[in-house]
Every structure is written in structure tokens, then in C-alpha cells.
């Protein structure tokens, strides 16, 4: 009897674990390429709200889920700034969003975002996703995680999901520039040839329930 | 005898971490049908990874007399091997785990080859025994790792 009980407990634990793993893997509630971009209105580091709809007159936007503390995000900071400088004037500005739980990572708290935005002179909005609902709506898993959205007559559509390029450690050694290529294709009226890429990154720090 | 102990000590504290590419890693974990491999992807810069590593060392220690290999695959940049990865492993004393550093550029080309369902976030863990495999992006504690491992290890085809 005791053995049976133990076995049941083990099975229960494993099933719970596996379903948690399955949830982590599935793009649960997340968007795919071609889907409508979830709308948002989030607090910027300047204390004002910024909404996706503020950019409806642009051609689209480069939405980057990123944060202060993650070494991968830090390595990409200058490249994210460069993307904004290259593409904002052509209608694709960067919108950075930090979804991390500041309880887990104090460096990612709102006041620290203000400090970082000033230090790096971010030329783009750096928004706090306090409830983490926007990251969930997009299906963002890691930082940095990029969503290029294009404004069409049917609204904002997701055109690219993934990484910025193929070399996080060394920008000068990168050979494929996924976001840049995707936006360049959209500007030419084409769909990105590589609409989805994977990359290593820091897991988004979800709030503990 | 003293010399021997000294050599042992030196040997234990060297914490040599081999550099492998994905093909080498895969040949290492898919070669033995009798051995259960627990392959954890981590990095010194990844906080949740660092938090769960003691659970992997505990598992490796508990199962050290069984055909079980706990392999910690560091995704740190290979340039950080001697300055970050080896000192970290030495400091923590993870003597029961095998540790390698993956030297494989262009993650978008190899993440799917580890597992199609992997988003690229770490920590991530792959359990392999013969043809059976279980992959998940999950932060383990000792209890959860133990129960997951036990179920995977025992399960027959």
C-alpha cells in the first residue's frame, strides 16, 4: 500500500513537472508570424505612457524585450541603439520593453531602468511591463527577444520573431543580421526571408506566484 | 604517499573543462544505451542556472555508483573558459559532474538540433537513455530533479 502510494506521488510529481515543461515550451498565449501584434500602453523611463498605437503612423516597429542585468542584453545594447538609428527615420523605431520581475532581479527595477537609459542615452522608449502581461501576450521567452511588427491596412502584424543577429558575444563576428534583414525586406515591400530564429538568452524572470 | 596525496589534490582542484562542439556532445550522450545522461545547459552569467546547479551535483553524487552521467554544458563564451567557467566549478566543488563548454557559433543553427521545442532560454535540461529522451526548460530544485530523474531512469519502453 505504501509503495503504491509512493508510486502515485512520484507519478503525480512527474506529470506536474512535465506539464510545466510543456507549458514553458509551447508558445502559450504567444503570437506567431502573421498574427496581429498585441497592443500595449506601458510606462516609459520618462514617466509617460507609450502605446503601440502611438506608432500607427510609422511603418512598423522593432519591439525588443530586454532588461538591464542580462549579459546578453548588455552585449546587444549598442546594436539595439544602432538598429533604432538606422531604421527609426525609415519608419521602424525601436520600442524596448523590460518584462523582468524586480523582486527576482533588483537591477531590473524601474528606477534602475531610468539610470541605465540615461547612461546609455537610449534614443528609444524603454518601457516597464510591470504585470508581465505584454511579454506573455507576445510569447517572449528570453532577453533580448525581438518582434518586428509591420503596420498594414489590417493593423499591426508580426513579421519577424527572434534574435538580432547570429553572434551575441561578438558583434564584429556576426554574419547574419536577422532584424536588419527583416526590416530591410519590409521596407522593400517584401516579407522577411527568415521570419523566425532562435537564440540563447536569459530566461524572462517571471513573478513567483 | 605525501606526493601522491598532493597529486590527487592538484588533480581534483584542476577542474579541467573540455571544449566540445555539438557533434562531439551528441556522440557523447547517444553512445551508451545502458547509461542515463542528464545534460544541463547553463552558464556562469545565468542566475537561475547557478541556483539549480547544486541539485545536479547532489544527483550526481547520489548516483555515482550507478550508470548515470550528469553533464553540465556551459554556454559561456569559450574565451571565458579559464577566467570564469573553470574557477567557478573549482570554487563550487562540483566534482561529481562532468563539465564541458560548448563551442558552437550561430545558435539559430544548433538550438533545434538539441531539441525542436527549445526556445533557447536557459536553464534547460535533457535526459537521455538510449533512444529515450526528455527535454525541458525548467528550473529544478533537488526534490523535483530527483523525482523527474527517478521516473525517467526507471521507465521501461
Coordinates of C-alpha atoms in Angstrom, one line a residue:
Chain A
X1 CA 0.0 0.0 0.0
X2 CA 2.8 2.3 1.0
X3 CA 4.6 1.5 -2.2
X4 CA 1.5 2.2 -4.3
X5 CA 1.1 5.5 -2.6
X6 CA 4.7 6.4 -3.2
X7 CA 4.4 5.4 -6.8
X8 CA 1.3 7.6 -7.1
X9 CA 3.1 10.6 -5.6
X10 CA 6.0 10.1 -7.9
X11 CA 3.8 9.9 -11.0
X12 CA 1.9 13.0 -9.8
X13 CA 5.1 15.0 -9.3
X14 CA 6.5 13.9 -12.7
X15 CA 3.2 14.7 -14.6
X16 CA 3.1 18.1 -12.9
X17 CA 6.8 18.7 -13.9
X18 CA 6.2 17.6 -17.4
X19 CA 3.2 19.7 -17.9
X20 CA 5.1 22.6 -16.5
X21 CA 7.8 21.9 -19.0
X22 CA 5.3 21.6 -21.8
X23 CA 3.8 25.0 -20.8
X24 CA 7.3 26.5 -20.9
X25 CA 7.9 25.2 -24.3
X26 CA 4.6 25.9 -26.0
X27 CA 4.1 29.4 -27.2
X28 CA 1.1 29.5 -24.9
X29 CA -0.7 32.7 -25.5
X30 CA 2.1 33.9 -27.7
X31 CA 1.9 35.2 -31.2
X32 CA 3.3 33.7 -34.4
X33 CA 4.5 35.4 -37.5
X34 CA 1.5 36.8 -39.4
X35 CA -0.6 37.3 -36.2
X36 CA -1.8 40.7 -35.0
X37 CA 0.6 42.5 -32.7
X38 CA -0.8 42.6 -29.2
X39 CA -1.5 46.3 -28.2
X40 CA 0.1 47.8 -25.1
X41 CA 0.4 51.0 -23.2
X42 CA 3.3 50.9 -20.7
X43 CA 5.2 53.4 -18.6
X44 CA 8.4 54.8 -20.2
X45 CA 11.5 55.8 -18.2
X46 CA 10.4 59.4 -18.6
X47 CA 7.3 58.8 -16.5
X48 CA 4.9 59.0 -19.6
X49 CA 3.0 56.1 -21.1
X50 CA 3.9 54.9 -24.5
X51 CA 1.4 52.8 -26.6
X52 CA 1.9 50.7 -29.7
X53 CA -0.9 52.8 -31.2
X54 CA 1.4 55.9 -30.8
X55 CA 3.3 54.5 -33.7
X56 CA 0.4 53.8 -36.0
X57 CA 1.6 56.5 -38.5
X58 CA 5.0 54.7 -38.7
X59 CA 5.6 51.8 -41.0
X60 CA 6.0 49.5 -38.0
X61 CA 8.2 49.0 -35.0
X62 CA 11.1 46.9 -33.7
X63 CA 9.9 45.7 -30.3
X64 CA 12.7 44.4 -28.1
X65 CA 12.1 42.5 -24.9
X66 CA 15.2 43.3 -22.9
X67 CA 16.5 44.3 -19.5
X68 CA 19.3 45.7 -17.5
X69 CA 21.0 42.8 -15.9
X70 CA 21.2 40.0 -18.6
X71 CA 24.7 39.8 -20.1
X72 CA 23.2 39.0 -23.5
X73 CA 21.0 42.1 -23.3
X74 CA 24.0 44.2 -22.3
X75 CA 26.0 42.8 -25.2
X76 CA 23.3 43.8 -27.6
X77 CA 22.6 47.3 -26.2
X78 CA 24.8 49.1 -28.7
X79 CA 23.4 47.0 -31.5
X80 CA 19.8 47.9 -30.4
X81 CA 20.7 51.6 -30.4
X82 CA 22.2 51.1 -33.9
X83 CA 19.0 49.5 -35.2
X84 CA 17.0 52.5 -34.0
X85 CA 19.4 54.9 -35.5
X86 CA 19.3 53.1 -38.8
X87 CA 15.6 52.4 -39.1
X88 CA 13.6 54.9 -36.9
X89 CA 13.9 57.6 -39.6
X90 CA 12.7 55.0 -42.2
X91 CA 9.6 54.2 -40.2
X92 CA 10.7 51.4 -37.9
X93 CA 11.7 52.7 -34.5
X94 CA 12.8 50.5 -31.6
X95 CA 10.5 50.1 -28.6
X96 CA 12.3 48.4 -25.7
X97 CA 10.3 46.6 -23.0
X98 CA 11.6 45.2 -19.8
X99 CA 9.4 42.4 -18.5
X100 CA 11.5 41.1 -15.6
X101 CA 10.3 40.8 -12.1
X102 CA 12.3 43.3 -10.0
X103 CA 11.8 41.2 -6.9
X104 CA 13.9 38.4 -8.5
X105 CA 16.3 40.9 -10.1
X106 CA 16.5 44.2 -8.3
X107 CA 18.8 45.5 -11.1
X108 CA 15.8 45.4 -13.4
X109 CA 13.6 47.6 -11.3
X110 CA 12.0 50.7 -12.8
X111 CA 14.4 53.2 -11.1
X112 CA 17.4 51.2 -12.4
X113 CA 15.9 51.3 -15.9
X114 CA 15.9 55.1 -15.6
X115 CA 19.6 55.1 -14.6
X116 CA 20.5 52.7 -17.5
X117 CA 18.5 54.6 -20.1
X118 CA 20.4 57.8 -19.1
X119 CA 23.8 56.1 -19.0
X120 CA 23.4 54.6 -22.5
X121 CA 21.4 57.6 -23.8
X122 CA 18.7 55.3 -25.2
X123 CA 17.2 57.1 -28.2
X124 CA 14.1 54.9 -27.9
X125 CA 11.4 54.3 -25.3
X126 CA 12.4 51.9 -22.6
X127 CA 9.1 50.6 -21.1
X128 CA 8.3 48.6 -18.0
X129 CA 6.0 45.6 -18.4
X130 CA 5.1 45.6 -14.7
X131 CA 2.3 43.0 -14.9
X132 CA 4.3 40.9 -17.4
X133 CA 1.1 40.6 -19.5
X134 CA 2.6 42.1 -22.6
X135 CA 5.6 39.7 -22.6
X136 CA 3.1 36.8 -22.1
X137 CA 0.8 38.2 -24.9
X138 CA 3.8 38.2 -27.3
X139 CA 5.1 34.9 -26.0
X140 CA 8.5 36.4 -25.2
X141 CA 10.8 33.8 -23.5
X142 CA 14.2 35.4 -23.1
X143 CA 16.0 38.7 -23.2
X144 CA 16.7 40.0 -25.8
X145 CA 13.8 38.7 -27.8
X146 CA 12.7 40.8 -30.8
X147 CA 9.4 41.2 -32.5
X148 CA 9.3 43.2 -35.7
X149 CA 5.8 44.4 -36.4
X150 CA 4.6 46.0 -39.7
X151 CA 1.6 48.3 -39.9
X152 CA -0.7 47.1 -42.6
X153 CA -4.2 48.1 -43.7
X154 CA -5.4 45.3 -41.3
X155 CA -3.5 46.7 -38.4
X156 CA -0.1 45.8 -36.9
X157 CA 1.1 42.4 -37.9
X158 CA 4.1 40.4 -36.5
X159 CA 6.6 39.9 -39.3
X160 CA 9.7 38.6 -37.5
X161 CA 10.4 36.9 -34.2
X162 CA 13.8 36.1 -32.9
X163 CA 17.3 37.3 -32.4
X164 CA 19.1 40.4 -33.6
X165 CA 22.0 38.6 -35.3
X166 CA 23.9 35.3 -35.1
X167 CA 26.7 36.3 -32.7
X168 CA 25.8 37.5 -29.3
X169 CA 29.3 37.5 -28.0
X170 CA 31.0 39.4 -30.8
X171 CA 29.1 41.9 -33.0
X172 CA 32.0 42.2 -35.4
X173 CA 31.9 38.4 -36.0
X174 CA 28.2 38.3 -36.8
X175 CA 27.4 37.1 -40.3
X176 CA 23.6 37.1 -40.4
X177 CA 21.7 40.2 -39.4
X178 CA 18.2 38.9 -38.9
X179 CA 16.4 42.0 -37.7
X180 CA 18.1 44.4 -40.1
X181 CA 17.4 42.0 -43.0
X182 CA 13.7 41.6 -41.9
X183 CA 13.2 45.4 -41.7
X184 CA 15.0 46.0 -45.0
X185 CA 12.8 43.4 -46.7
X186 CA 9.6 45.0 -45.2
X187 CA 10.8 48.4 -46.4
X188 CA 11.1 46.9 -49.9
X189 CA 7.5 45.6 -49.6
X190 CA 8.6 42.0 -49.2
X191 CA 8.2 39.5 -46.3
X192 CA 11.4 38.6 -44.4
X193 CA 13.0 35.5 -45.8
X194 CA 14.0 34.3 -42.3
X195 CA 10.9 35.2 -40.2
X196 CA 11.8 33.2 -37.1
X197 CA 15.1 32.5 -35.4
X198 CA 16.1 31.1 -32.0
X199 CA 18.9 32.3 -29.8
X200 CA 20.4 31.6 -26.4
X201 CA 19.4 34.2 -23.8
X202 CA 18.4 34.9 -20.2
X203 CA 15.0 33.5 -19.3
X204 CA 12.5 36.2 -18.5
X205 CA 12.2 36.3 -14.7
X206 CA 8.5 35.7 -14.1
X207 CA 6.9 36.7 -10.9
X208 CA 6.7 33.9 -8.4
X209 CA 3.1 33.2 -7.5
Chain B
X1 CA 52.3 8.9 -0.1
X2 CA 52.5 12.6 0.6
X3 CA 53.4 13.2 -3.1
X4 CA 50.5 11.0 -4.1
X5 CA 48.1 13.0 -2.0
X6 CA 49.5 16.2 -3.3
X7 CA 49.0 15.0 -6.9
X8 CA 45.4 13.9 -6.0
X9 CA 44.8 17.3 -4.6
X10 CA 46.2 19.0 -7.6
X11 CA 44.2 16.7 -9.9
X12 CA 40.9 17.4 -8.0
X13 CA 41.4 21.1 -8.0
X14 CA 42.3 21.4 -11.7
X15 CA 38.6 21.5 -12.7
X16 CA 39.6 21.0 -16.4
X17 CA 36.7 21.9 -18.6
X18 CA 36.8 20.4 -22.1
X19 CA 35.6 22.4 -25.1
X20 CA 33.3 20.4 -27.4
X21 CA 31.2 21.1 -30.5
X22 CA 27.6 19.9 -30.8
X23 CA 28.6 16.7 -32.8
X24 CA 31.1 15.8 -30.1
X25 CA 28.5 16.5 -27.4
X26 CA 25.9 14.3 -29.2
X27 CA 28.3 11.4 -29.7
X28 CA 29.0 11.6 -26.0
X29 CA 25.4 11.3 -24.9
X30 CA 24.0 9.0 -27.5
X31 CA 26.6 6.3 -27.4
X32 CA 25.6 4.2 -24.4
X33 CA 22.2 2.6 -24.1
X34 CA 22.9 1.5 -20.5
X35 CA 23.7 4.9 -19.2
X36 CA 21.3 7.6 -18.3
X37 CA 22.6 11.1 -19.2
X38 CA 21.4 14.2 -17.5
X39 CA 22.5 17.1 -19.7
X40 CA 22.1 20.5 -18.2
X41 CA 22.6 23.7 -20.3
X42 CA 23.8 26.5 -18.1
X43 CA 26.2 29.5 -18.0
X44 CA 28.1 31.4 -15.3
X45 CA 26.1 34.5 -16.2
X46 CA 22.7 32.8 -15.8
X47 CA 21.3 33.2 -12.2
X48 CA 18.6 30.6 -12.3
X49 CA 21.1 28.1 -13.7
X50 CA 23.6 28.8 -10.8
X51 CA 20.7 28.4 -8.3
X52 CA 19.8 24.9 -9.6
X53 CA 23.4 23.5 -10.1
X54 CA 23.7 22.2 -6.5
X55 CA 20.7 19.9 -7.3
X56 CA 22.6 18.4 -10.2
X57 CA 25.8 17.9 -8.1
X58 CA 23.6 16.2 -5.5
X59 CA 22.1 13.9 -8.0
X60 CA 25.5 13.0 -9.5
X61 CA 26.8 12.3 -6.0
X62 CA 23.9 10.1 -5.0
X63 CA 24.0 8.2 -8.3
X64 CA 27.8 8.0 -8.5
X65 CA 27.8 4.1 -8.3
X66 CA 25.2 3.8 -11.0
X67 CA 25.4 4.2 -14.8
X68 CA 24.4 7.8 -14.6
X69 CA 26.3 10.7 -16.0
X70 CA 25.4 14.3 -15.1
X71 CA 26.9 16.6 -17.8
X72 CA 26.9 20.3 -17.3
X73 CA 27.2 22.0 -20.7
X74 CA 28.3 25.6 -20.2
X75 CA 27.1 28.1 -22.8
X76 CA 29.6 30.7 -21.7
X77 CA 31.8 32.1 -24.4
X78 CA 34.8 29.8 -25.0
X79 CA 37.1 32.8 -24.2
X80 CA 35.7 32.7 -20.7
X81 CA 36.7 29.1 -20.0
X82 CA 39.8 29.7 -17.9
X83 CA 38.7 33.0 -16.4
X84 CA 35.1 32.2 -15.5
X85 CA 34.0 28.6 -16.0
X86 CA 36.9 26.7 -14.5
X87 CA 37.3 28.9 -11.4
X88 CA 33.5 28.7 -10.8
X89 CA 33.4 24.9 -11.0
X90 CA 36.5 24.7 -8.8
X91 CA 35.1 27.1 -6.2
X92 CA 31.8 25.2 -6.0
X93 CA 33.5 21.8 -5.9
X94 CA 31.2 20.2 -8.4
X95 CA 33.4 17.1 -8.5
X96 CA 30.7 14.5 -9.4
X97 CA 29.5 16.2 -12.6
X98 CA 31.3 16.2 -15.9
X99 CA 31.6 19.8 -17.2
X100 CA 32.2 20.9 -20.8
X101 CA 31.9 24.2 -22.6
X102 CA 30.1 24.2 -25.9
X103 CA 32.0 25.9 -28.7
X104 CA 29.4 26.2 -31.3
X105 CA 28.7 29.6 -33.1
X106 CA 25.3 30.6 -34.6
X107 CA 22.8 29.4 -32.0
X108 CA 19.9 29.7 -34.5
X109 CA 21.5 26.7 -36.4
X110 CA 22.0 24.4 -33.5
X111 CA 19.3 25.0 -30.9
X112 CA 16.8 22.9 -32.8
X113 CA 19.4 20.1 -33.1
X114 CA 19.4 19.8 -29.3
X115 CA 15.6 19.8 -29.2
X116 CA 12.9 21.3 -31.5
X117 CA 11.0 22.6 -28.6
X118 CA 13.9 24.6 -27.1
X119 CA 13.3 28.3 -27.2
X120 CA 16.9 29.0 -26.4
X121 CA 16.4 30.1 -22.8
X122 CA 18.5 28.5 -20.1
X123 CA 18.4 26.7 -17.8
X124 CA 17.4 23.8 -19.9
X125 CA 17.8 20.1 -19.3
X126 CA 17.9 17.0 -21.5
X127 CA 17.5 13.5 -20.1
X128 CA 18.8 10.7 -22.4
X129 CA 18.8 7.0 -22.1
X130 CA 19.3 5.0 -25.3
X131 CA 16.6 6.2 -27.7
X132 CA 14.5 7.8 -24.9
X133 CA 14.8 11.5 -24.3
X134 CA 13.1 14.1 -22.2
X135 CA 13.7 17.8 -22.7
X136 CA 12.5 20.8 -20.7
X137 CA 13.2 24.4 -20.0
X138 CA 12.8 24.2 -16.3
X139 CA 14.5 25.3 -13.1
X140 CA 14.9 22.3 -10.9
X141 CA 15.3 22.0 -7.1
X142 CA 16.8 18.9 -5.6
X143 CA 13.4 17.2 -4.9
X144 CA 12.0 17.9 -8.4
X145 CA 15.2 16.8 -10.1
X146 CA 15.2 13.6 -8.1
X147 CA 11.6 12.7 -8.9
X148 CA 11.9 13.5 -12.5
X149 CA 15.2 11.6 -12.8
X150 CA 13.8 8.6 -11.0
X151 CA 10.8 8.4 -13.2
X152 CA 12.8 8.8 -16.4
X153 CA 15.5 6.4 -15.2
X154 CA 13.1 3.6 -14.3
X155 CA 10.6 3.9 -17.1
X156 CA 10.8 0.9 -19.5
X157 CA 9.9 1.1 -23.1

